[in-house]
Short mmCIF file of C-alpha atoms and ligand atoms in Angstrom, two decimals:
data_model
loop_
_atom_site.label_atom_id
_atom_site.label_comp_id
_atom_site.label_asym_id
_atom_site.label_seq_id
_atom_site.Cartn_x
_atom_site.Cartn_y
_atom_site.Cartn_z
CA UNK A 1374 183.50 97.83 88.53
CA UNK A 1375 182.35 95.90 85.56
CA UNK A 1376 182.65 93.06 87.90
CA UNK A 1377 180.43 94.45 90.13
CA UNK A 1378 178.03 94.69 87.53
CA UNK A 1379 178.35 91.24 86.03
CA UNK A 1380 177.33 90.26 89.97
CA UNK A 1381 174.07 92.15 89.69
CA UNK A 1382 173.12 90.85 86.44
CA UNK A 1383 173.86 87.26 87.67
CA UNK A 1384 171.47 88.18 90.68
CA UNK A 1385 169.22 89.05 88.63
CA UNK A 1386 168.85 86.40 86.49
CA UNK A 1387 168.74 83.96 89.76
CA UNK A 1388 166.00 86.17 90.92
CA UNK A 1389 163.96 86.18 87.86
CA UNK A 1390 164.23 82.12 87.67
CA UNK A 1391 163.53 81.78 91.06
CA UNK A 1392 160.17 84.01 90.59
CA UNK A 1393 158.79 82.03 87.43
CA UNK A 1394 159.82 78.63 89.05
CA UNK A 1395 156.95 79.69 91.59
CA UNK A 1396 154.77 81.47 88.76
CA UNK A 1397 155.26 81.08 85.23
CA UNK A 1398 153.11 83.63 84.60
CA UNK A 1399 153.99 86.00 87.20
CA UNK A 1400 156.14 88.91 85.04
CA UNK A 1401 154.15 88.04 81.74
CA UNK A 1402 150.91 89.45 83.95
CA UNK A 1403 152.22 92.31 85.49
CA UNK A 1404 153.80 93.79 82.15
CA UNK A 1405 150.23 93.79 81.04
CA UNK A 1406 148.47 96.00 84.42
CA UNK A 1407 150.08 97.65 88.01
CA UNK A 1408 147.14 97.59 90.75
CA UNK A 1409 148.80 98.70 93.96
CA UNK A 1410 146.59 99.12 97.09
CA UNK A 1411 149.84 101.37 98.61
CA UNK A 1412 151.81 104.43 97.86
CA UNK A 1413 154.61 104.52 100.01
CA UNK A 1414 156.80 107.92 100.63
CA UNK A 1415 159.48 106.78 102.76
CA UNK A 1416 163.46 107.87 103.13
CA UNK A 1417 166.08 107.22 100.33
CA UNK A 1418 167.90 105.49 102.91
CA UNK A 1419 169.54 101.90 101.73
CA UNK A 1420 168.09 100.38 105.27
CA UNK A 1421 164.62 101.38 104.21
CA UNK A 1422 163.50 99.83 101.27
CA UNK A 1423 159.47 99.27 100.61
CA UNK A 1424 158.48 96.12 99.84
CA UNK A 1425 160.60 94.18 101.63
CA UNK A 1426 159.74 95.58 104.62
CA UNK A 1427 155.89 95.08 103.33
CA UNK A 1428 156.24 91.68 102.51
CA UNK A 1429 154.84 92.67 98.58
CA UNK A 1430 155.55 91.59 95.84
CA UNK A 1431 156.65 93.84 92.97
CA UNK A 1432 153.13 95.16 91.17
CA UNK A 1433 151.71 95.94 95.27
CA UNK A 1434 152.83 98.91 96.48
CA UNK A 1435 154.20 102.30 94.33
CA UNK A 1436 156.98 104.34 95.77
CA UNK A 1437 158.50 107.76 96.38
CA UNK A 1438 161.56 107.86 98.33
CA UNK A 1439 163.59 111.34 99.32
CA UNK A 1440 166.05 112.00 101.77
CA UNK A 1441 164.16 112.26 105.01
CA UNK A 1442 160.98 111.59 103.76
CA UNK A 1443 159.77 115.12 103.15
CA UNK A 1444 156.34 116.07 101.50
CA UNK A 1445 156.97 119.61 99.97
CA UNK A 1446 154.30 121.15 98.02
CA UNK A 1447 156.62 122.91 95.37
CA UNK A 1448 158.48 119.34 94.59
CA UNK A 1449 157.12 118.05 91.40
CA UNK A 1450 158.50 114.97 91.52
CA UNK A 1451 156.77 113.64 94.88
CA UNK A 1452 153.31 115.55 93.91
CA UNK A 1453 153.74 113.77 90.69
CA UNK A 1454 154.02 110.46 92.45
CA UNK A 1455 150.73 111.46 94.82
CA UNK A 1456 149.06 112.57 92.12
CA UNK A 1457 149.38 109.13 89.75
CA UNK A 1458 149.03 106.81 92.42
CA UNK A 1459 145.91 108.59 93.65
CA UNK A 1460 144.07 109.91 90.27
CA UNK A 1461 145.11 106.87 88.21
CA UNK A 1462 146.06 103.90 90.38
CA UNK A 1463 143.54 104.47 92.59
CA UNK A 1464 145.48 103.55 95.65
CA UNK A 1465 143.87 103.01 98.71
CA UNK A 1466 146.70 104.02 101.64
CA UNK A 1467 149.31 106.83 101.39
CA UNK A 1468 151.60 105.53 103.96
CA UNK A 1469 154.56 108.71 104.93
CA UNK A 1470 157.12 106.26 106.34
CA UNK A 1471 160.06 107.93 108.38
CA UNK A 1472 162.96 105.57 110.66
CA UNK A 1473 164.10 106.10 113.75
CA UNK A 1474 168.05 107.11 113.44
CA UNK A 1475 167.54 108.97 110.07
CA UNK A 1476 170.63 110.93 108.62
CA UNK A 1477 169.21 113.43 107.08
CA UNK A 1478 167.03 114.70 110.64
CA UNK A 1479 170.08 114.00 112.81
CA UNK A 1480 171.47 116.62 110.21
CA UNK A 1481 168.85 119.23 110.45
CA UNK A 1482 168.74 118.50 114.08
CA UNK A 1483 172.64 119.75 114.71
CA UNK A 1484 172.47 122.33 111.77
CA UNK A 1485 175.19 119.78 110.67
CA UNK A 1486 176.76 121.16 106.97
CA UNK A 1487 176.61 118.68 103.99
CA UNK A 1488 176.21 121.39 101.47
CA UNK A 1489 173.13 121.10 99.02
CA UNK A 1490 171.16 118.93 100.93
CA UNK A 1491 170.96 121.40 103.77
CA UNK A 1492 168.39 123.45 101.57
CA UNK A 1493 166.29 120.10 101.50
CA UNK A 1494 166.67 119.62 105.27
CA UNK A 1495 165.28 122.65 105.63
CA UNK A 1496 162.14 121.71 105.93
CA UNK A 1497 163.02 119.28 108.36
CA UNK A 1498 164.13 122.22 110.35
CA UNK A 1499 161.40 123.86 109.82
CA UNK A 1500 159.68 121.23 111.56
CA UNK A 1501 161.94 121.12 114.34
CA UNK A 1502 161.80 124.89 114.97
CA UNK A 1503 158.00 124.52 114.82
CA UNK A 1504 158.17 122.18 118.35
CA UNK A 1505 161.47 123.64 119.61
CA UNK A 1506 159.89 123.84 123.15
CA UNK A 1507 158.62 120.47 123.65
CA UNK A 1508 161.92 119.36 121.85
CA UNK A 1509 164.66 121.49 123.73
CA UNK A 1510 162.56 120.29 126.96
CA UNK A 1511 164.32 116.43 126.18
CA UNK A 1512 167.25 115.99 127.82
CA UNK A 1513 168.33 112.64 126.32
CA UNK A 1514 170.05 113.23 122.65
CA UNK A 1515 168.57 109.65 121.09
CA UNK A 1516 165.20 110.37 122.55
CA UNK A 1517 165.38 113.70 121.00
CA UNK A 1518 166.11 112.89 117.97
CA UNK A 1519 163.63 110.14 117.79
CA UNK A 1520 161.28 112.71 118.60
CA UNK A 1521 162.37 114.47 115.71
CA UNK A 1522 161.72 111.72 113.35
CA UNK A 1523 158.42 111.25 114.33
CA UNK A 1524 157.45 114.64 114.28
CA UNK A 1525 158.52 114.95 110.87
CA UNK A 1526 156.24 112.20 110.02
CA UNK A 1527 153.42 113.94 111.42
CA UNK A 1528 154.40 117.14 109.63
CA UNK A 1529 154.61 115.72 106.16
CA UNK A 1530 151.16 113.52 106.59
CA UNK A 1531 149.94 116.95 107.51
CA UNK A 1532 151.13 118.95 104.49
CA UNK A 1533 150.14 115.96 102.37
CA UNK A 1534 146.79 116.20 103.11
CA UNK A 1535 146.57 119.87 102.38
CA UNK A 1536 147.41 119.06 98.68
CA UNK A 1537 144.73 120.06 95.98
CA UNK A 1538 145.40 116.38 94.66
CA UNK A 1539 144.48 115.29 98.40
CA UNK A 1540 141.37 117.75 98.92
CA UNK A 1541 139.77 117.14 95.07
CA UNK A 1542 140.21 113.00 96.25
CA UNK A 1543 137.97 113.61 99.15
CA UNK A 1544 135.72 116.13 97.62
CA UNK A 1545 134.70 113.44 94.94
CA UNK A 1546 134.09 111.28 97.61
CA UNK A 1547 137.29 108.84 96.98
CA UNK A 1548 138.17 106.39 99.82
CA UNK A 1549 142.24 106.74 100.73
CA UNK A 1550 143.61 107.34 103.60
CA UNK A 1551 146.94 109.05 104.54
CA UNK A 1552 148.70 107.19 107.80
CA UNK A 1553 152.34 108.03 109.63
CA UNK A 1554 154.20 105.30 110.57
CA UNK A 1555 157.97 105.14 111.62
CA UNK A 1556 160.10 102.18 110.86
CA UNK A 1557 163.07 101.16 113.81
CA UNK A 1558 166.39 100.14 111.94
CA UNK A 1559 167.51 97.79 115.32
CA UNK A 1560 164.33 95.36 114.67
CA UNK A 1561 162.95 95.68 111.32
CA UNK A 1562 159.16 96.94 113.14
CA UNK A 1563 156.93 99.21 111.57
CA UNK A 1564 154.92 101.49 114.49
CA UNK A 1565 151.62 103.07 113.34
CA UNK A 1566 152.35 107.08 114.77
CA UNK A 1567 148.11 106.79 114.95
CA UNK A 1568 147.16 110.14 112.58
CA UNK A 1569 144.95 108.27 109.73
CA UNK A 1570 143.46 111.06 107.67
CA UNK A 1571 140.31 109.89 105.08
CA UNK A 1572 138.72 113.36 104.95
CA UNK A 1573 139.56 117.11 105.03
CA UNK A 1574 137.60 118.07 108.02
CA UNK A 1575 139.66 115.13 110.31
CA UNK A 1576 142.68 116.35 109.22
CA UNK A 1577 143.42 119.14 111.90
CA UNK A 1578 142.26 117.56 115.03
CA UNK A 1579 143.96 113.86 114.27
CA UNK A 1580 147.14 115.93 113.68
CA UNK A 1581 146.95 117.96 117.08
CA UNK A 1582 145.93 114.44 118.77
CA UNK A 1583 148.64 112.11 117.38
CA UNK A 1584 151.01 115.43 118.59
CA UNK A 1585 149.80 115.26 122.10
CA UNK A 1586 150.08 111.62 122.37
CA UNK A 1587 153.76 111.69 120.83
CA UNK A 1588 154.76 113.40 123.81
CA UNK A 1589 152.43 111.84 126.56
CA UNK A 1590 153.44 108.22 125.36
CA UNK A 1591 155.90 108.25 122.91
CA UNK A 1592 155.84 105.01 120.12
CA UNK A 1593 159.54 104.38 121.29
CA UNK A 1594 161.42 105.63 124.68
CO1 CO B 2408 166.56 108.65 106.57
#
């Protein structure tokens, strides 16, 4: 174990050098300010991880990850997160970033036991109970639960935009926008699911349009 850890430190250090070989000054400025453009709220999964799949640099984009990438309005933590990035930061884009072959839908998909978590993924079958018919109506199991994952997406860019923290942005006449987007494990691409939301009175009508066109022509097939 200690081992282990003596490898990460040693990675560390290479990585650090490595940064200030290309800018000396590059850790010395961001101690002093963070100005992301980006809150990300994407899955806790390992596969999935922020900036790499941005491109950014640490200091670019601030991050909530939960399993499944739900947006819950009685989780403190995440409406924390929304709420500093958006009040304080300032950031421009609240991305909600699901993945195809997510563990924690395939879970809530099958009713699949795990034992806490299943109160989390809850919500996730909430979602799925909210589209059973369009759902059930798939035949094919990986199309299904792709489905599934995008839906979610959908489902928790709508409930983040009915936040107060949301709503008071937009009231004061702040410019950020909330977009879906669902990231494929086999090829590293990020797909725009197409339901940007910059005001309250869009919200309702981009979410029943990017619905329609998930089932007329779905992102992935
Ligand atoms: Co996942």
């Amino acid at each position: 174990m200690s081992n282990r850890l003596e490898f990460l430190l040693e990675q560390n250090r290479r990585w650090s050098q490595s940064v200030k070989e290309r800018n000396q000054d590059f850790f010395r400025n961001l101690a002093a300010q963070q100005n992301p453009q980006y809150l990300w709220i994407g899955c806790a999964d390992s596969r999935v991880p922020a900036n790499e799949i941005l491109g950014l640099e640490p200091g670019e984009v601030f991050v909530h990850r939960n399993v499944a990438n739900v947006v819950v309005h009685t989780d403190l933590n995440c409406l924390s997160v929304l709420q500093y990035a958006v009040d304080a930061l300032r950031v421009r884009h609240v991305l909600v970033v699901g993945h195809y072959g997510c563990g924690g839908v395939t879970a809530a998909l099958h009713n699949t036991r795990l034992g806490l978590i299943d109160n989390w993924l809850r919500h996730v079958q909430d979602v799925r109970d909210k589209h059973r018919v369009r759902l059930m109506a798939i035949a094919d199991p990986i199309r299904q639960l792709d489905r599934l994952c995008e839906l979610n997406v959908l489902e928790q860019v709508l409930n983040l935009s009915e936040t107060t923290i949301m709503r008071d942005a937009w009231a004061r006449g702040q410019e950020v926008t909330v977009h879906g987007l669902i990231y494929g494990l086999e090829d590293g691409v990020l797909h725009d699911l197409n339901m940007p939301v910059s005001t309250d009175n869009e919200l309702l009508s981009h979410y029943e349009a990017a619905i329609d066109r998930l089932f007329a022509s779905p992102a992935r097939t």
